[in-house]
mmCIF file with all atom_site columns, C-alpha atoms in Angstrom:
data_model
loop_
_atom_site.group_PDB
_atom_site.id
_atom_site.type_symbol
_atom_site.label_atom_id
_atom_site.label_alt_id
_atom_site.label_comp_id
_atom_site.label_asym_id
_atom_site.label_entity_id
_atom_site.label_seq_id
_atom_site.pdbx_PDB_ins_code
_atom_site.Cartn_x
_atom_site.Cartn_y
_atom_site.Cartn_z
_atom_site.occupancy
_atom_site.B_iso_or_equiv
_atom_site.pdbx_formal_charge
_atom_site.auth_seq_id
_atom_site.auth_comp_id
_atom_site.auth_asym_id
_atom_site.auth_atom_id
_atom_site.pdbx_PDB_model_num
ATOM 1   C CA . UNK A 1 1   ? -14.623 -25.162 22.250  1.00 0.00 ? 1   UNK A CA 1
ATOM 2   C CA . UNK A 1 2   ? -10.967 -24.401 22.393  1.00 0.00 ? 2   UNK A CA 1
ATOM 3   C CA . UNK A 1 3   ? -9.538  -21.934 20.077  1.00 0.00 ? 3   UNK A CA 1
ATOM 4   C CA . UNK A 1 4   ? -5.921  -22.933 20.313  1.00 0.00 ? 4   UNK A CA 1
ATOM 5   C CA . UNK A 1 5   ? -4.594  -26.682 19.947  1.00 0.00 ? 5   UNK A CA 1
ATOM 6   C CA . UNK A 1 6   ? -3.039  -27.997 23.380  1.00 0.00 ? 6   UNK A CA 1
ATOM 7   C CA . UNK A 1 7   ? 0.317   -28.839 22.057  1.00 0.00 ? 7   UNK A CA 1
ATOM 8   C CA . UNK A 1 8   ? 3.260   -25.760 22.251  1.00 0.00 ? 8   UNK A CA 1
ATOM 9   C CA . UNK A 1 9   ? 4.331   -26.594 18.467  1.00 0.00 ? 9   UNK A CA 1
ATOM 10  C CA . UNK A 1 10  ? 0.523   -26.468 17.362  1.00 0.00 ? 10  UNK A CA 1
ATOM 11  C CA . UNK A 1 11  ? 0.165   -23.717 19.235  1.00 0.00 ? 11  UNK A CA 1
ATOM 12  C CA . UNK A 1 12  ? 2.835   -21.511 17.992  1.00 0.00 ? 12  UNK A CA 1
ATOM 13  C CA . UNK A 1 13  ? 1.953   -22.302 14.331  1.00 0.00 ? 13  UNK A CA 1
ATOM 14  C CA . UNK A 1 14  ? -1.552  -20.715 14.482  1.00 0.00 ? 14  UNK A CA 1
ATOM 15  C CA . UNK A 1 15  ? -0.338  -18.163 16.813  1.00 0.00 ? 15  UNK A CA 1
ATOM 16  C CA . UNK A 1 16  ? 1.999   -17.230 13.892  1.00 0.00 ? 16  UNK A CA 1
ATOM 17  C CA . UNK A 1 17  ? -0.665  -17.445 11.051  1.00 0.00 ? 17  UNK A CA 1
ATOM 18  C CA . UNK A 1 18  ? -3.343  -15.280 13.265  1.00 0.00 ? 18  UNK A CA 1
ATOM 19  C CA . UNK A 1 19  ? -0.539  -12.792 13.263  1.00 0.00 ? 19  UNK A CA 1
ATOM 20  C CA . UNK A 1 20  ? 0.658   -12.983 9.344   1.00 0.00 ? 20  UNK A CA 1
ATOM 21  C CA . UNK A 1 21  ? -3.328  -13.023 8.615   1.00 0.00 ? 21  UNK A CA 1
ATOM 22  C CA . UNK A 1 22  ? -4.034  -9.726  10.959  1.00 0.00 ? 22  UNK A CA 1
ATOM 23  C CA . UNK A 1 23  ? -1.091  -8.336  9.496   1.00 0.00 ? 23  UNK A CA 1
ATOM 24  C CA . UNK A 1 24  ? -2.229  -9.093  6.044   1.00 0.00 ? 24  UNK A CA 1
ATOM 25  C CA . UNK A 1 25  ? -5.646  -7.491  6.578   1.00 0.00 ? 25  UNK A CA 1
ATOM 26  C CA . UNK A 1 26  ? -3.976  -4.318  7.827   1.00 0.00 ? 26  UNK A CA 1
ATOM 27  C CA . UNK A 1 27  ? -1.714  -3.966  4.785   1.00 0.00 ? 27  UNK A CA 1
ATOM 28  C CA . UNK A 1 28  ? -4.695  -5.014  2.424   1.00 0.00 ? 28  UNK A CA 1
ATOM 29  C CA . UNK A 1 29  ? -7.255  -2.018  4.670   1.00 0.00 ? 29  UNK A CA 1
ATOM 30  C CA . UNK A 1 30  ? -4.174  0.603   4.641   1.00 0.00 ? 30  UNK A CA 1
ATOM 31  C CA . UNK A 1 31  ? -3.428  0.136   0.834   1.00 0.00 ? 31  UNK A CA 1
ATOM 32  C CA . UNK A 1 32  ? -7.101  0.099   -0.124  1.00 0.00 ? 32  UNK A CA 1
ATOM 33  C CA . UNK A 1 33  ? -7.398  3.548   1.755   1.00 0.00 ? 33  UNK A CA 1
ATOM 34  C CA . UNK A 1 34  ? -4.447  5.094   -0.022  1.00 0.00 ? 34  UNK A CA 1
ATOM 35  C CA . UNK A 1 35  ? -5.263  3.750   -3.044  1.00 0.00 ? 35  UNK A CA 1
ATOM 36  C CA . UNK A 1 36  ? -9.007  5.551   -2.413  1.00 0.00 ? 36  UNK A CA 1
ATOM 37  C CA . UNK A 1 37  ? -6.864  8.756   -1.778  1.00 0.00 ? 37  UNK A CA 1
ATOM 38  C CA . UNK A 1 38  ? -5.244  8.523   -4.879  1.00 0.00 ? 38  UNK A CA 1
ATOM 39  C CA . UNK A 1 39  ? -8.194  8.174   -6.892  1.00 0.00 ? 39  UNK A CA 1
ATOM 40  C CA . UNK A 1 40  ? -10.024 10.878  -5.360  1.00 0.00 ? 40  UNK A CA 1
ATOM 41  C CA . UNK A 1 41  ? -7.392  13.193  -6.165  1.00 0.00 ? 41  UNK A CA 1
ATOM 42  C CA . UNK A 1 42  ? -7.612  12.769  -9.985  1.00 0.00 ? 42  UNK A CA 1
ATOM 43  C CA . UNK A 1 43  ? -11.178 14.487  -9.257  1.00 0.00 ? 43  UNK A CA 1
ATOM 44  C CA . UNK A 1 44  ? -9.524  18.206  -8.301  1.00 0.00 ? 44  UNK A CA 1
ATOM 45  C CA . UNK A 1 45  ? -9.125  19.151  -11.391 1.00 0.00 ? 45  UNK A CA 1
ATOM 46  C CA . UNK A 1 46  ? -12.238 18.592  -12.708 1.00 0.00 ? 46  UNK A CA 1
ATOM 47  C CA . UNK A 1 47  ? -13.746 20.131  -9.787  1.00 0.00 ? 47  UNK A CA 1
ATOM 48  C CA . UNK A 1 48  ? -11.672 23.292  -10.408 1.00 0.00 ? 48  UNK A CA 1
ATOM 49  C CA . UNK A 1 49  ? -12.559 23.435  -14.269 1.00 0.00 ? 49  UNK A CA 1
ATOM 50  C CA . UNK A 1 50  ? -16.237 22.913  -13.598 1.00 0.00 ? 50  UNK A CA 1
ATOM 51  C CA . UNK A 1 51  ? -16.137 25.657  -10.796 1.00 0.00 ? 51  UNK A CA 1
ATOM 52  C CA . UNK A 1 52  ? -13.953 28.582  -12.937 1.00 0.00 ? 52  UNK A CA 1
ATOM 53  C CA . UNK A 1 53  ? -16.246 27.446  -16.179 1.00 0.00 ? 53  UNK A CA 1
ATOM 54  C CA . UNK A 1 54  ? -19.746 28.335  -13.933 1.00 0.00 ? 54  UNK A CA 1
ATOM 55  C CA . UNK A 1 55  ? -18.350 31.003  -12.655 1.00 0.00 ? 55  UNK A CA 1
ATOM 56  C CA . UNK A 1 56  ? -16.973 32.557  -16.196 1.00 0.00 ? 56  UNK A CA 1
ATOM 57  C CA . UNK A 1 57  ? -20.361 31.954  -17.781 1.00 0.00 ? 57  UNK A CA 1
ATOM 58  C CA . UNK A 1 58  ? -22.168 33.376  -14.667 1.00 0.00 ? 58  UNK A CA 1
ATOM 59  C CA . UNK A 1 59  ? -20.232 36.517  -14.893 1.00 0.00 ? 59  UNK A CA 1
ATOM 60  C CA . UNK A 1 60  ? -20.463 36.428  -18.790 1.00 0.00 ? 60  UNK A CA 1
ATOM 61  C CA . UNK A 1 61  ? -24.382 35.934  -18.641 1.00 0.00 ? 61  UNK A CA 1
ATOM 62  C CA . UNK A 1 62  ? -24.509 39.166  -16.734 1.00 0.00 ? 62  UNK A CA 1
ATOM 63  C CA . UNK A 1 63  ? -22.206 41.195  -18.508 1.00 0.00 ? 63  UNK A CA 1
ATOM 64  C CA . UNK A 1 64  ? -24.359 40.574  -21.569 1.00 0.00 ? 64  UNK A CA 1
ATOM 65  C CA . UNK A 1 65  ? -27.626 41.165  -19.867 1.00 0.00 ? 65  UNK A CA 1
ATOM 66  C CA . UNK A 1 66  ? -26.283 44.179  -18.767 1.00 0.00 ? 66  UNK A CA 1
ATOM 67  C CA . UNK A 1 67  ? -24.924 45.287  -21.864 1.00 0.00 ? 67  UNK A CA 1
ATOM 68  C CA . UNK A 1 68  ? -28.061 44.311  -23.692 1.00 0.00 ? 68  UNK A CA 1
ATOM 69  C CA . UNK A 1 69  ? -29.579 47.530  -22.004 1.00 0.00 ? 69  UNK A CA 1
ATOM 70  C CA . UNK A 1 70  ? -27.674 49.897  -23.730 1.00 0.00 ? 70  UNK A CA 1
ATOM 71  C CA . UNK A 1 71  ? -30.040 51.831  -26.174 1.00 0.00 ? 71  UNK A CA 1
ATOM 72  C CA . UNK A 1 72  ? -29.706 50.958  -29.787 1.00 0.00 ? 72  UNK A CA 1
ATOM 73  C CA . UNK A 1 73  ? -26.870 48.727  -29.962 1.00 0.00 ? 73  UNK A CA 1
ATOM 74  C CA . UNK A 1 74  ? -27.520 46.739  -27.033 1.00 0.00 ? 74  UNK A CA 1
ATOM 75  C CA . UNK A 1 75  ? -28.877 43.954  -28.859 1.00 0.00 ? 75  UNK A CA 1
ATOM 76  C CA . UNK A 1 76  ? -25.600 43.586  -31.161 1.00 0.00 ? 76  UNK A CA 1
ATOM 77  C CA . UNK A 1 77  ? -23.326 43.916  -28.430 1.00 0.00 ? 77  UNK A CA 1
ATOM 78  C CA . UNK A 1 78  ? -25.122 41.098  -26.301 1.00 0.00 ? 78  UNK A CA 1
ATOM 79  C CA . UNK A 1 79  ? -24.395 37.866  -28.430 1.00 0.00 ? 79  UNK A CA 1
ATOM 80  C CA . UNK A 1 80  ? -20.894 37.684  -28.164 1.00 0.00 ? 80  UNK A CA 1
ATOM 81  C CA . UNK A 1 81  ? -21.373 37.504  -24.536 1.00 0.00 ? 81  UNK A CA 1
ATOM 82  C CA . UNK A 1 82  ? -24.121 34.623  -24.715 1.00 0.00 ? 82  UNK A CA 1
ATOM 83  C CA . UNK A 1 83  ? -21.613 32.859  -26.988 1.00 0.00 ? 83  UNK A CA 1
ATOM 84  C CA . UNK A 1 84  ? -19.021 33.129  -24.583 1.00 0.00 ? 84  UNK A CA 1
ATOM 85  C CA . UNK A 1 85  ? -21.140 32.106  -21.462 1.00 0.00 ? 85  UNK A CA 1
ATOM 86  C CA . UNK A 1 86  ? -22.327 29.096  -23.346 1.00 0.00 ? 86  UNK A CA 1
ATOM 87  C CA . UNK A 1 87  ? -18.048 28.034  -24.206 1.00 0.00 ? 87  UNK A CA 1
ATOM 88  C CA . UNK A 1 88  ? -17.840 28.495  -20.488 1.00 0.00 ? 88  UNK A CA 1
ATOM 89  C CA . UNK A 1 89  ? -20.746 26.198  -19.737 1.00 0.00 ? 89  UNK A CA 1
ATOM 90  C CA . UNK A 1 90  ? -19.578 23.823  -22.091 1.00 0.00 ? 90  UNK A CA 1
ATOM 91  C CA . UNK A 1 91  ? -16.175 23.909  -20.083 1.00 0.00 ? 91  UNK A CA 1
ATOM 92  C CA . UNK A 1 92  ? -17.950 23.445  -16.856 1.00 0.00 ? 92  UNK A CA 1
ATOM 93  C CA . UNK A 1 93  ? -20.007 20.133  -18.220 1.00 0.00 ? 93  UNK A CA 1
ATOM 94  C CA . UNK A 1 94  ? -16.169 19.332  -19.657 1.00 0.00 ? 94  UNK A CA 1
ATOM 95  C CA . UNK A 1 95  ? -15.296 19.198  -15.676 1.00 0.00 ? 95  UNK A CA 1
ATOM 96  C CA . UNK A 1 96  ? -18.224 17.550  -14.641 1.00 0.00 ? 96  UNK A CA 1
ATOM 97  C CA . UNK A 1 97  ? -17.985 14.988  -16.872 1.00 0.00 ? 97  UNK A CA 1
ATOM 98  C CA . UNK A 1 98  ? -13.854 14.828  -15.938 1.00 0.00 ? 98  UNK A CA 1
ATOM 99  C CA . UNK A 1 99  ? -15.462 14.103  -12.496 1.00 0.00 ? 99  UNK A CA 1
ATOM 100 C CA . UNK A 1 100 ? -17.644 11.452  -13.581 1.00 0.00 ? 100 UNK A CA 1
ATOM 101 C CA . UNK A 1 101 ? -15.293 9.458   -15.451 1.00 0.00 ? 101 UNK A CA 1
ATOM 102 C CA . UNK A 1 102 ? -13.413 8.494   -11.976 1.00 0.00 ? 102 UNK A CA 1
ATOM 103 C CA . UNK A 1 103 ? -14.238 4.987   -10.839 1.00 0.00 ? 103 UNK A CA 1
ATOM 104 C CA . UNK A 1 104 ? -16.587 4.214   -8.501  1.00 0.00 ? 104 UNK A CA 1
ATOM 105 C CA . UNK A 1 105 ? -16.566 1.017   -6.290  1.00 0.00 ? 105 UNK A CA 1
ATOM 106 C CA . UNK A 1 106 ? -18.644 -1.730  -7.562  1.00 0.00 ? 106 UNK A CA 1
ATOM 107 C CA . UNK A 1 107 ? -20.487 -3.377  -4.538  1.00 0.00 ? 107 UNK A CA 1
ATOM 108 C CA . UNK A 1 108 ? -22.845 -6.074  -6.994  1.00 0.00 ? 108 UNK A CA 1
ATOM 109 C CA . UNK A 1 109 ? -23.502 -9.681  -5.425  1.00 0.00 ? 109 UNK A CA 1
ATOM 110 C CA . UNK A 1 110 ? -21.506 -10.948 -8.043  1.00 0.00 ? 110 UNK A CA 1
ATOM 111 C CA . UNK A 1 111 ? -17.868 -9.939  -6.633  1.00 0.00 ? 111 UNK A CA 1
ATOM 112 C CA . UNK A 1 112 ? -19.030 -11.790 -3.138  1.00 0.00 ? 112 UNK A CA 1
ATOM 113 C CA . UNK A 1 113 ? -17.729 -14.779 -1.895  1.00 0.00 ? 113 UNK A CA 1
ATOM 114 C CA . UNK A 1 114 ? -19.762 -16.376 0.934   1.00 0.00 ? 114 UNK A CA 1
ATOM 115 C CA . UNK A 1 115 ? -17.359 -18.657 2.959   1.00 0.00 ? 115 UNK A CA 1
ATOM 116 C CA . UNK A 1 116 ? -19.828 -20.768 5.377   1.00 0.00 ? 116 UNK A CA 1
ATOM 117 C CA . UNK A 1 117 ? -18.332 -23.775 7.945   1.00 0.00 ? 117 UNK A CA 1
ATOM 118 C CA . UNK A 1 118 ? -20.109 -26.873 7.172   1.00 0.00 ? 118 UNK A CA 1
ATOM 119 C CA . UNK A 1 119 ? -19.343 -29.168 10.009  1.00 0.00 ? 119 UNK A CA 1
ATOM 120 C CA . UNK A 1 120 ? -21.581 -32.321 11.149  1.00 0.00 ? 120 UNK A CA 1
#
């Protein structure tokens, strides 16, 4: 089986469309990438807020259990603390959920197009 047709003009035509195709495929590979790049970025901030939001209720969660020790008003001084942790959990779940509204690639059977050579 010959790959190429014998004649030069032939010849030169699918030497030119193997080259246009490869090239297509590298622009198509190289644009997909940066375009995966792009996308990923748009997660850093959510990443960021979800990270400074479990660290703020973290540190706010034992600021009030500390605080909760101290004899007679203890108690009292604790709940503004727990109400502040929980706004900085609720900011951390904001950035998680920031995170999870970025698109993800859809691989399903449906977006598949089998191309098969049916010769005789």
């Amino acid at each position: 089986m010959k790959i190429y047709a014998d004649r030069a003009p032939v010849v030169a035509r699918q030497l030119v469309t193997d080259l246009l195709v490869a090239a297509w495929v590298y622009g198509s590979i190289t644009a997909a990438l940066w375009l995966h790049d792009l996308v990923q970025k748009l997660a850093v901030p959510g990443q960021k807020l979800e990270g400074a939001g479990s660290g703020m209720a973290d540190s706010l969660g034992d600021v009030g259990r500390k605080v909760g020790r101290i004899p007679l008003v203890g108690d009292d001084l604790t709940s503004p603390f727990e109400r502040a942790a929980d706004a900085a959990r609720s900011m951390a779940e904001a950035g998680h959920d920031q995170q999870a509204v970025r698109p993800r690639p859809n691989f399903s059977n449906r977006n598949v197009i089998l191309f098969t050579n049916k010769t005789a």
